[in-house]
Amino acid sequence: MAAKKATRGAVVYARIREDIFQGTLLPAQRLRLVELAERFSVSQSVVREALTRLSEQGLVVATPQQGFSVVTVSLQDVDELTEARVEVETMVLRRSLERGDLKWEADVVAAHHHLAGMRTELPDGTMNSEWFPVHEHFHQTILQACGNARLLGVALSLRDAFTLYRRWSHPVGHDTGRDITGEHAAIAEAVLRRDADLAADLLGRHIERTSQALRTVFAEEFGAPSTV
């Protein structure tokens, strides 16, 4: 019985998590135990456990006397993370271009080939969840030859902190008109040519583009900056 409950809890957790990432559940939206229990045909205790787990990951907020809600958005957090990412990731990328060997170049080619072959959207217009880890692998690969584990760790930590915003850029930020495939192709080409200035510029603009879509929508739809 306990194993069956754990399995149901894992399914509910995964479904709610994906609904948040896809923007089906919007920032600051209340998450009512009764409604979710009915939707997933489980007990409220199973839903509560799933939401508690999501709150530990920063995707859900638990408020005394008010229950659970999707994490709210913070324009200040977007701005600070974006500035930090541009500074750190472009610096780490430059070092990768200086220090990367032929094996690293082959890894970049393979990572980009895999990414270019993935569909970003599903037929229903939602983002393809399988695309995101492949996308993350590409970005990690172009940085991994920097030769400094500390700097790489900081860069990847900042990327992790931006995960939710990245996932929201399409469904919440409505950033549907960009040529994301072309952006990655241009970055990969500049990296393989060892053109550090161009590669850093393209990566910086790539990061800024994602943030700008969110800034516009957050300001219009969710008002003044709030705490994430």
Coordinates of N, CA and C in Angstrom, one line a residue:
M1 N 0.8 -1.2 0.0 CA 0.0 0.0 0.0 C 0.9 1.3 0.0
A2 N 1.9 1.2 0.8 CA 2.8 2.4 0.9 C 3.5 2.6 -0.4
A3 N 3.9 1.5 -1.1 CA 4.6 1.7 -2.4 C 3.7 2.2 -3.4
K4 N 2.4 1.8 -3.4 CA 1.4 2.3 -4.3 C 1.2 3.8 -4.1
K5 N 1.1 4.2 -2.8 CA 0.9 5.6 -2.5 C 2.1 6.5 -3.0
A6 N 3.3 5.9 -2.8 CA 4.5 6.6 -3.3 C 4.5 6.8 -4.8
T7 N 4.1 5.7 -5.5 CA 4.0 5.8 -6.9 C 3.0 6.9 -7.4
R8 N 1.8 6.9 -6.7 CA 0.9 7.9 -7.1 C 1.4 9.3 -6.8
G9 N 2.1 9.4 -5.7 CA 2.7 10.7 -5.3 C 3.7 11.2 -6.3
A10 N 4.5 10.3 -6.8 CA 5.5 10.6 -7.8 C 4.9 11.1 -9.1
V11 N 3.8 10.5 -9.5 CA 3.1 10.9 -10.7 C 2.5 12.3 -10.5
V12 N 1.8 12.5 -9.4 CA 1.2 13.8 -9.1 C 2.3 14.9 -9.1
Y13 N 3.4 14.6 -8.4 CA 4.5 15.6 -8.4 C 5.0 15.9 -9.8
A14 N 5.2 14.9 -10.6 CA 5.7 15.1 -11.9 C 4.7 15.9 -12.8
R15 N 3.4 15.6 -12.6 CA 2.4 16.3 -13.5 C 2.3 17.8 -13.1
I16 N 2.3 18.1 -11.8 CA 2.2 19.5 -11.3 C 3.4 20.2 -11.7
R17 N 4.6 19.6 -11.5 CA 5.9 20.2 -11.9 C 5.9 20.6 -13.3
E18 N 5.4 19.7 -14.2 CA 5.4 20.0 -15.6 C 4.4 21.1 -16.0
D19 N 3.2 21.1 -15.3 CA 2.2 22.1 -15.5 C 2.8 23.5 -15.1
I20 N 3.6 23.6 -14.1 CA 4.3 24.8 -13.7 C 5.3 25.2 -14.8
F21 N 6.1 24.3 -15.3 CA 7.1 24.6 -16.3 C 6.4 25.0 -17.6
Q22 N 5.3 24.4 -17.9 CA 4.6 24.7 -19.2 C 3.8 25.9 -19.1
G23 N 3.6 26.5 -17.9 CA 2.8 27.7 -17.8 C 1.3 27.4 -17.7
T24 N 1.0 26.1 -17.6 CA -0.4 25.8 -17.4 C -0.9 26.3 -16.1
L25 N 0.0 26.2 -15.1 CA -0.2 26.8 -13.8 C 0.6 28.1 -13.7
L26 N 0.0 29.2 -13.6 CA 0.7 30.5 -13.7 C 1.3 31.0 -12.4
P27 N 2.3 31.9 -12.6 CA 2.9 32.4 -11.4 C 1.9 33.0 -10.4
A28 N 2.1 32.6 -9.1 CA 1.2 33.1 -8.0 C -0.1 32.4 -8.0
Q29 N -0.4 31.5 -8.9 CA -1.7 30.8 -8.9 C -1.9 29.9 -7.6
R30 N -3.1 30.0 -7.0 CA -3.4 29.2 -5.9 C -3.5 27.7 -6.3
L31 N -3.0 26.8 -5.5 CA -3.0 25.4 -5.7 C -3.9 24.8 -4.7
R32 N -5.2 24.5 -5.0 CA -6.1 24.0 -4.0 C -6.1 22.5 -4.0
L33 N -6.0 22.0 -2.7 CA -5.8 20.5 -2.5 C -7.0 19.8 -3.1
V34 N -8.2 20.3 -2.8 CA -9.4 19.6 -3.2 C -9.5 19.4 -4.7
E35 N -9.2 20.5 -5.4 CA -9.3 20.5 -6.9 C -8.2 19.6 -7.5
L36 N -7.0 19.6 -7.0 CA -6.0 18.8 -7.5 C -6.2 17.3 -7.2
A37 N -6.7 17.0 -6.0 CA -7.0 15.7 -5.6 C -8.1 15.1 -6.5
E38 N -9.1 15.9 -6.9 CA -10.1 15.4 -7.8 C -9.6 15.2 -9.2
R39 N -8.7 16.1 -9.6 CA -8.1 16.0 -10.9 C -7.3 14.8 -11.1
F40 N -6.5 14.4 -10.1 CA -5.6 13.3 -10.2 C -6.2 12.0 -9.6
S41 N -7.4 12.1 -9.1 CA -8.1 10.9 -8.4 C -7.2 10.3 -7.3
V42 N -6.7 11.2 -6.5 CA -5.9 10.8 -5.3 C -6.4 11.5 -4.1
S43 N -5.8 11.1 -2.9 CA -6.2 11.7 -1.7 C -5.5 13.1 -1.6
Q44 N -6.1 14.0 -0.7 CA -5.4 15.3 -0.5 C -4.1 15.1 0.1
S45 N -3.9 14.1 0.9 CA -2.6 13.9 1.5 C -1.5 13.6 0.5
V46 N -1.8 12.9 -0.6 CA -0.9 12.7 -1.7 C -0.5 14.0 -2.4
V47 N -1.5 14.8 -2.6 CA -1.3 16.1 -3.2 C -0.4 17.0 -2.3
R48 N -0.7 17.0 -1.0 CA 0.0 17.8 -0.1 C 1.5 17.4 -0.1
E49 N 1.8 16.1 -0.1 CA 3.1 15.6 -0.1 C 3.9 16.1 -1.4
A50 N 3.2 16.0 -2.6 CA 3.7 16.5 -3.8 C 4.0 18.0 -3.8
L51 N 3.1 18.8 -3.3 CA 3.3 20.2 -3.2 C 4.4 20.6 -2.2
T52 N 4.5 19.8 -1.1 CA 5.6 20.1 -0.2 C 6.9 19.8 -0.8
R53 N 7.0 18.8 -1.6 CA 8.3 18.5 -2.3 C 8.6 19.6 -3.3
L54 N 7.6 20.1 -4.0 CA 7.8 21.2 -5.0 C 8.2 22.5 -4.3
S55 N 7.7 22.7 -3.1 CA 8.0 23.9 -2.3 C 9.5 23.8 -1.9
E56 N 10.0 22.6 -1.6 CA 11.4 22.5 -1.3 C 12.3 22.8 -2.4
Q57 N 11.8 22.7 -3.7 CA 12.6 22.9 -4.9 C 12.4 24.4 -5.3
G58 N 11.6 25.2 -4.6 CA 11.4 26.6 -5.0 C 10.4 26.8 -6.1
L59 N 9.6 25.8 -6.4 CA 8.6 26.0 -7.5 C 7.2 26.3 -6.9
V60 N 7.0 26.0 -5.7 CA 5.7 26.2 -5.0 C 6.0 26.9 -3.7
V61 N 5.1 27.8 -3.3 CA 5.2 28.5 -2.0 C 4.1 28.0 -1.0
A62 N 4.5 27.7 0.2 CA 3.6 27.2 1.2 C 3.4 28.4 2.2
T63 N 2.2 28.9 2.3 CA 1.9 30.0 3.2 C 1.0 29.6 4.3
P64 N 1.3 29.8 5.6 CA 0.5 29.5 6.7 C -0.9 30.1 6.6
Q65 N -1.9 29.3 6.8 CA -3.3 29.7 6.7 C -3.9 29.9 5.3
Q66 N -3.0 29.9 4.3 CA -3.4 30.1 2.9 C -3.1 29.0 2.0
G67 N -2.3 28.1 2.4 CA -2.1 26.9 1.6 C -0.9 27.1 0.6
F68 N -1.1 26.5 -0.6 CA 0.0 26.5 -1.5 C -0.3 27.3 -2.8
S69 N 0.7 27.8 -3.4 CA 0.6 28.6 -4.6 C 1.9 28.4 -5.5
V70 N 1.7 28.7 -6.7 CA 2.9 28.6 -7.6 C 3.8 29.8 -7.2
V71 N 5.1 29.6 -7.3 CA 6.0 30.7 -6.9 C 5.7 32.0 -7.7
T72 N 5.8 33.1 -7.0 CA 5.6 34.4 -7.7 C 6.9 34.8 -8.5
V73 N 6.8 35.8 -9.2 CA 8.0 36.2 -10.0 C 8.6 37.5 -9.5
S74 N 9.9 37.7 -9.8 CA 10.6 38.9 -9.4 C 11.4 39.4 -10.5
L75 N 11.1 40.6 -10.9 CA 11.8 41.3 -12.0 C 13.3 41.5 -11.5
Q76 N 13.4 41.9 -10.3 CA 14.8 42.1 -9.7 C 15.6 40.8 -9.8
D77 N 15.0 39.7 -9.5 CA 15.7 38.4 -9.6 C 16.1 38.1 -11.0
V78 N 15.2 38.3 -12.0 CA 15.5 38.1 -13.4 C 16.7 39.0 -13.8
D79 N 16.6 40.3 -13.4 CA 17.7 41.2 -13.8 C 19.0 40.8 -13.2
E80 N 19.0 40.4 -11.9 CA 20.3 40.1 -11.3 C 20.9 38.8 -11.8
L81 N 20.0 37.8 -12.0 CA 20.5 36.5 -12.6 C 21.0 36.7 -14.0
T82 N 20.3 37.5 -14.8 CA 20.7 37.7 -16.2 C 22.1 38.4 -16.2
E83 N 22.2 39.5 -15.4 CA 23.5 40.2 -15.4 C 24.6 39.2 -15.0
A84 N 24.4 38.4 -13.9 CA 25.4 37.5 -13.4 C 25.7 36.5 -14.5
R85 N 24.7 35.9 -15.2 CA 24.9 34.9 -16.2 C 25.7 35.4 -17.3
V86 N 25.4 36.6 -17.8 CA 26.1 37.2 -19.0 C 27.6 37.4 -18.6
E87 N 27.9 37.9 -17.4 CA 29.2 38.2 -17.0 C 30.0 36.8 -16.9
V88 N 29.4 35.9 -16.1 CA 30.1 34.7 -15.8 C 30.2 33.7 -17.0
E89 N 29.1 33.5 -17.7 CA 29.1 32.5 -18.7 C 30.0 32.9 -19.9
T90 N 29.9 34.2 -20.3 CA 30.8 34.6 -21.4 C 32.3 34.5 -21.0
M91 N 32.6 34.8 -19.7 CA 34.0 34.7 -19.3 C 34.4 33.2 -19.3
V92 N 33.6 32.3 -18.9 CA 33.9 30.9 -18.9 C 34.0 30.4 -20.3
L93 N 33.1 30.9 -21.2 CA 33.2 30.5 -22.6 C 34.5 30.9 -23.2
R94 N 34.9 32.1 -23.0 CA 36.2 32.5 -23.5 C 37.4 31.6 -23.1
R95 N 37.4 31.2 -21.9 CA 38.4 30.3 -21.4 C 38.3 28.9 -22.1
S96 N 37.1 28.5 -22.3 CA 36.9 27.2 -23.0 C 37.5 27.3 -24.4
L97 N 37.3 28.4 -25.1 CA 37.8 28.6 -26.4 C 39.3 28.6 -26.4
E98 N 39.9 29.1 -25.4 CA 41.4 29.2 -25.2 C 42.0 27.8 -24.9
R99 N 41.3 27.0 -24.1 CA 41.8 25.8 -23.6 C 41.3 24.5 -24.1
G100 N 40.2 24.6 -24.9 CA 39.5 23.4 -25.4 C 40.4 22.6 -26.4
D101 N 40.4 21.3 -26.3 CA 41.1 20.5 -27.3 C 40.2 19.9 -28.3
L102 N 40.8 19.0 -29.2 CA 40.0 18.4 -30.3 C 38.9 17.6 -29.7
K103 N 39.1 16.9 -28.6 CA 38.0 16.1 -28.0 C 36.9 17.0 -27.6
W104 N 37.2 18.1 -27.1 CA 36.1 19.1 -26.7 C 35.4 19.6 -27.9
E105 N 36.1 19.9 -29.0 CA 35.4 20.3 -30.2 C 34.5 19.2 -30.7
A106 N 34.9 18.0 -30.7 CA 34.0 16.9 -31.1 C 32.8 16.8 -30.2
D107 N 33.0 17.0 -28.9 CA 31.8 17.0 -28.0 C 30.9 18.2 -28.3
V108 N 31.4 19.3 -28.7 CA 30.5 20.5 -29.0 C 29.7 20.1 -30.3
V109 N 30.4 19.5 -31.3 CA 29.7 19.2 -32.5 C 28.6 18.2 -32.2
A110 N 28.9 17.2 -31.4 CA 27.9 16.1 -31.1 C 26.7 16.7 -30.3
A111 N 27.0 17.6 -29.3 CA 26.0 18.2 -28.5 C 25.1 19.1 -29.4
H112 N 25.7 19.8 -30.3 CA 24.9 20.7 -31.1 C 24.0 19.9 -32.1
H113 N 24.6 18.8 -32.6 CA 23.9 17.9 -33.6 C 22.7 17.3 -32.9
H114 N 22.8 16.9 -31.7 CA 21.7 16.3 -31.0 C 20.6 17.4 -30.7
L115 N 21.1 18.6 -30.3 CA 20.1 19.7 -30.1 C 19.4 20.1 -31.3
A116 N 20.1 20.2 -32.4 CA 19.5 20.7 -33.7 C 18.5 19.7 -34.2
G117 N 18.6 18.4 -33.8 CA 17.7 17.4 -34.3 C 16.5 17.2 -33.4
M118 N 16.4 18.0 -32.3 CA 15.2 17.9 -31.4 C 14.2 18.9 -31.8
R119 N 12.9 18.5 -31.7 CA 11.8 19.5 -31.9 C 11.7 20.3 -30.6
T120 N 11.6 21.6 -30.7 CA 11.4 22.4 -29.5 C 9.9 22.4 -29.1
E121 N 9.0 22.2 -30.0 CA 7.6 22.2 -29.6 C 6.9 20.9 -30.0
L122 N 5.9 20.5 -29.3 CA 5.0 19.4 -29.6 C 3.9 19.9 -30.5
P123 N 3.2 18.9 -31.2 CA 2.1 19.3 -32.1 C 1.0 20.2 -31.5
D124 N 0.8 20.2 -30.2 CA -0.2 21.0 -29.5 C 0.3 22.4 -29.2
G125 N 1.6 22.7 -29.6 CA 2.1 24.0 -29.3 C 2.9 24.2 -28.0
T126 N 2.8 23.2 -27.1 CA 3.6 23.2 -25.9 C 5.0 22.9 -26.1
M127 N 5.9 23.3 -25.2 CA 7.3 23.0 -25.3 C 7.6 21.5 -25.1
N128 N 8.5 21.0 -25.9 CA 8.9 19.6 -25.7 C 9.8 19.5 -24.5
S129 N 9.3 18.8 -23.5 CA 10.1 18.7 -22.3 C 11.4 17.9 -22.5
E130 N 11.5 17.1 -23.5 CA 12.7 16.3 -23.7 C 13.8 17.2 -24.4
W131 N 13.4 18.3 -24.9 CA 14.4 19.3 -25.5 C 15.2 19.9 -24.4
F132 N 14.7 20.2 -23.3 CA 15.4 21.0 -22.3 C 16.7 20.4 -21.8
P133 N 16.7 19.1 -21.4 CA 18.0 18.5 -21.0 C 19.1 18.5 -22.1
V134 N 18.6 18.3 -23.3 CA 19.5 18.3 -24.5 C 20.1 19.7 -24.7
H135 N 19.2 20.7 -24.5 CA 19.6 22.1 -24.6 C 20.6 22.4 -23.5
E136 N 20.4 21.9 -22.3 CA 21.3 22.2 -21.2 C 22.6 21.5 -21.4
H137 N 22.6 20.4 -22.0 CA 23.9 19.6 -22.3 C 24.7 20.4 -23.3
F138 N 24.1 21.0 -24.3 CA 24.8 21.8 -25.2 C 25.5 23.0 -24.6
H139 N 24.8 23.7 -23.7 CA 25.4 24.9 -23.1 C 26.5 24.4 -22.1
Q140 N 26.3 23.4 -21.4 CA 27.3 22.9 -20.5 C 28.6 22.5 -21.3
T141 N 28.4 21.9 -22.4 CA 29.5 21.4 -23.2 C 30.4 22.5 -23.7
I142 N 29.8 23.6 -24.2 CA 30.6 24.7 -24.7 C 31.4 25.4 -23.6
L143 N 31.0 25.2 -22.3 CA 31.7 25.8 -21.2 C 32.7 24.9 -20.5
Q144 N 32.5 23.6 -20.7 CA 33.2 22.6 -19.9 C 34.8 22.6 -20.1
A145 N 35.3 23.2 -21.1 CA 36.7 23.1 -21.4 C 37.5 24.3 -20.7
C146 N 36.8 25.0 -19.9 CA 37.4 26.3 -19.3 C 38.6 26.0 -18.4
G147 N 38.7 24.8 -17.9 CA 39.9 24.4 -17.1 C 39.9 24.9 -15.7
N148 N 38.7 25.4 -15.3 CA 38.6 25.9 -13.9 C 37.3 25.4 -13.3
A149 N 37.4 24.4 -12.5 CA 36.2 23.8 -11.9 C 35.3 24.7 -11.1
R150 N 36.0 25.7 -10.4 CA 35.3 26.6 -9.6 C 34.4 27.5 -10.5
L151 N 35.0 28.1 -11.5 CA 34.3 29.0 -12.4 C 33.2 28.2 -13.1
L152 N 33.5 27.0 -13.6 CA 32.4 26.2 -14.2 C 31.3 26.0 -13.3
G153 N 31.6 25.7 -12.0 CA 30.5 25.4 -11.1 C 29.6 26.6 -10.8
V154 N 30.2 27.8 -10.8 CA 29.5 29.0 -10.6 C 28.5 29.2 -11.8
A155 N 29.1 29.1 -13.0 CA 28.3 29.2 -14.2 C 27.1 28.3 -14.3
L156 N 27.4 27.0 -13.9 CA 26.3 26.0 -14.0 C 25.3 26.3 -12.9
S157 N 25.7 26.7 -11.7 CA 24.8 27.1 -10.6 C 23.9 28.2 -11.0
L158 N 24.4 29.2 -11.7 CA 23.6 30.3 -12.2 C 22.6 29.8 -13.2
R159 N 23.0 28.9 -14.1 CA 22.1 28.3 -15.1 C 21.0 27.6 -14.4
D160 N 21.3 26.8 -13.4 CA 20.3 26.1 -12.6 C 19.3 27.0 -12.0
A161 N 19.8 28.1 -11.4 CA 18.9 29.1 -10.8 C 17.9 29.7 -11.7
F162 N 18.3 29.7 -13.0 CA 17.4 30.4 -14.0 C 16.5 29.4 -14.7
T163 N 16.5 28.1 -14.3 CA 15.7 27.1 -14.9 C 14.2 27.4 -15.1
L164 N 13.6 27.9 -14.0 CA 12.2 28.1 -14.1 C 11.9 29.3 -15.1
Y165 N 12.7 30.3 -15.0 CA 12.5 31.5 -15.9 C 12.7 31.0 -17.4
R166 N 13.7 30.1 -17.6 CA 13.9 29.6 -18.9 C 12.7 28.9 -19.4
R167 N 12.2 28.0 -18.6 CA 11.0 27.2 -19.0 C 9.8 28.1 -19.2
W168 N 9.7 29.3 -18.5 CA 8.6 30.2 -18.6 C 8.7 31.1 -19.8
S169 N 9.8 31.2 -20.4 CA 10.0 32.2 -21.5 C 9.0 32.0 -22.7
H170 N 8.7 30.7 -22.9 CA 7.8 30.4 -24.1 C 6.3 30.5 -23.6
P171 N 5.9 29.7 -22.6 CA 4.4 29.8 -22.3 C 4.0 31.0 -21.6
V172 N 4.8 31.6 -20.7 CA 4.5 32.8 -20.0 C 5.0 34.0 -20.6
G173 N 6.2 34.0 -21.1 CA 6.8 35.2 -21.8 C 6.3 35.3 -23.2
H174 N 5.6 34.3 -23.8 CA 5.1 34.3 -25.1 C 6.2 34.6 -26.2
D175 N 7.4 34.1 -25.9 CA 8.6 34.4 -26.8 C 8.6 33.3 -27.9
T176 N 7.6 33.4 -28.8 CA 7.4 32.3 -29.8 C 8.0 32.7 -31.1
G177 N 8.4 33.9 -31.3 CA 8.9 34.3 -32.6 C 10.4 34.2 -32.9
R178 N 11.1 33.8 -31.9 CA 12.6 33.7 -32.0 C 13.1 32.5 -32.7
D179 N 14.2 32.6 -33.4 CA 14.8 31.5 -34.1 C 15.8 30.8 -33.1
I180 N 15.3 30.0 -32.2 CA 16.2 29.5 -31.2 C 17.2 28.5 -31.8
T181 N 16.8 27.8 -32.8 CA 17.7 26.9 -33.5 C 18.8 27.6 -34.2
G182 N 18.5 28.7 -34.8 CA 19.5 29.5 -35.5 C 20.4 30.2 -34.5
E183 N 19.9 30.6 -33.3 CA 20.8 31.1 -32.3 C 21.9 30.1 -31.8
H184 N 21.4 28.9 -31.6 CA 22.4 27.9 -31.2 C 23.4 27.5 -32.3
A185 N 22.9 27.5 -33.5 CA 23.8 27.2 -34.6 C 24.9 28.2 -34.8
A186 N 24.5 29.5 -34.6 CA 25.5 30.6 -34.7 C 26.5 30.5 -33.5
I187 N 26.0 30.2 -32.4 CA 26.9 30.1 -31.2 C 27.9 28.9 -31.5
A188 N 27.4 27.8 -31.9 CA 28.2 26.6 -32.1 C 29.3 26.9 -33.2
E189 N 28.9 27.6 -34.3 CA 29.8 27.9 -35.3 C 30.9 28.8 -34.8
A190 N 30.6 29.9 -34.1 CA 31.6 30.8 -33.5 C 32.5 30.1 -32.6
V191 N 32.0 29.2 -31.8 CA 32.8 28.4 -30.8 C 33.8 27.5 -31.6
L192 N 33.3 26.8 -32.6 CA 34.2 25.9 -33.3 C 35.3 26.7 -34.2
R193 N 35.0 28.0 -34.5 CA 35.9 28.8 -35.2 C 36.9 29.5 -34.2
R194 N 36.6 29.3 -32.9 CA 37.4 29.9 -31.9 C 37.4 31.4 -31.9
D195 N 36.3 31.9 -32.4 CA 36.1 33.4 -32.4 C 35.5 33.8 -31.1
A196 N 36.3 34.1 -30.1 CA 35.9 34.4 -28.7 C 35.0 35.6 -28.6
D197 N 35.3 36.7 -29.3 CA 34.5 37.9 -29.2 C 33.1 37.6 -29.8
L198 N 33.0 37.0 -30.9 CA 31.7 36.7 -31.5 C 30.9 35.7 -30.7
A199 N 31.6 34.7 -30.2 CA 30.9 33.7 -29.4 C 30.3 34.3 -28.1
A200 N 31.1 35.1 -27.5 CA 30.7 35.7 -26.2 C 29.5 36.7 -26.5
D201 N 29.6 37.4 -27.6 CA 28.5 38.4 -27.9 C 27.2 37.6 -28.2
L202 N 27.3 36.5 -29.0 CA 26.1 35.8 -29.3 C 25.5 35.1 -28.1
L203 N 26.4 34.6 -27.2 CA 25.9 34.0 -26.0 C 25.2 35.0 -25.1
G204 N 25.8 36.2 -24.9 CA 25.2 37.2 -24.1 C 23.9 37.6 -24.6
R205 N 23.8 37.8 -25.9 CA 22.5 38.2 -26.5 C 21.5 37.1 -26.4
H206 N 21.9 35.9 -26.5 CA 21.0 34.7 -26.3 C 20.4 34.7 -24.9
I207 N 21.2 35.0 -23.9 CA 20.7 35.0 -22.5 C 19.8 36.2 -22.3
E208 N 20.2 37.3 -22.8 CA 19.3 38.5 -22.7 C 18.0 38.4 -23.4
R209 N 18.0 37.7 -24.5 CA 16.7 37.5 -25.3 C 15.7 36.8 -24.4
T210 N 16.1 35.7 -23.7 CA 15.2 35.0 -22.9 C 14.6 35.9 -21.8
S211 N 15.5 36.6 -21.2 CA 15.1 37.5 -20.0 C 14.2 38.6 -20.5
Q212 N 14.4 39.2 -21.6 CA 13.6 40.3 -22.1 C 12.2 40.0 -22.3
A213 N 11.9 38.8 -22.8 CA 10.5 38.4 -23.0 C 9.8 38.3 -21.7
L214 N 10.5 37.8 -20.7 CA 9.9 37.7 -19.3 C 9.7 39.0 -18.7
R215 N 10.7 39.9 -18.8 CA 10.5 41.2 -18.2 C 9.3 41.9 -18.7
T216 N 9.0 41.9 -20.0 CA 7.9 42.6 -20.5 C 6.6 42.0 -20.0
V217 N 6.4 40.7 -20.0 CA 5.2 40.1 -19.5 C 5.0 40.3 -18.0
F218 N 6.1 40.1 -17.3 CA 6.0 40.2 -15.8 C 5.5 41.6 -15.4
A219 N 6.1 42.6 -16.1 CA 5.8 44.0 -15.7 C 4.3 44.3 -16.1
E220 N 3.8 43.8 -17.2 CA 2.5 44.1 -17.6 C 1.4 43.3 -16.9
E221 N 1.7 42.0 -16.6 CA 0.7 41.1 -16.1 C 0.8 40.9 -14.6
F222 N 2.0 41.0 -14.0 CA 2.2 40.7 -12.6 C 2.6 41.8 -11.8
G223 N 2.7 43.0 -12.4 CA 2.9 44.2 -11.6 C 4.4 44.4 -11.1
A224 N 4.5 45.1 -10.0 CA 5.8 45.4 -9.5 C 6.6 44.2 -9.0
P225 N 8.0 44.3 -9.0 CA 8.8 43.2 -8.5 C 8.3 42.6 -7.2
S226 N 8.4 41.3 -7.1 CA 8.0 40.6 -5.9 C 9.1 39.6 -5.6
T227 N 9.0 38.9 -4.4 CA 10.0 38.0 -4.0 C 9.7 36.6 -4.6
V228 N 10.7 36.0 -5.2 CA 10.6 34.6 -5.7 C 10.7 33.6 -4.5

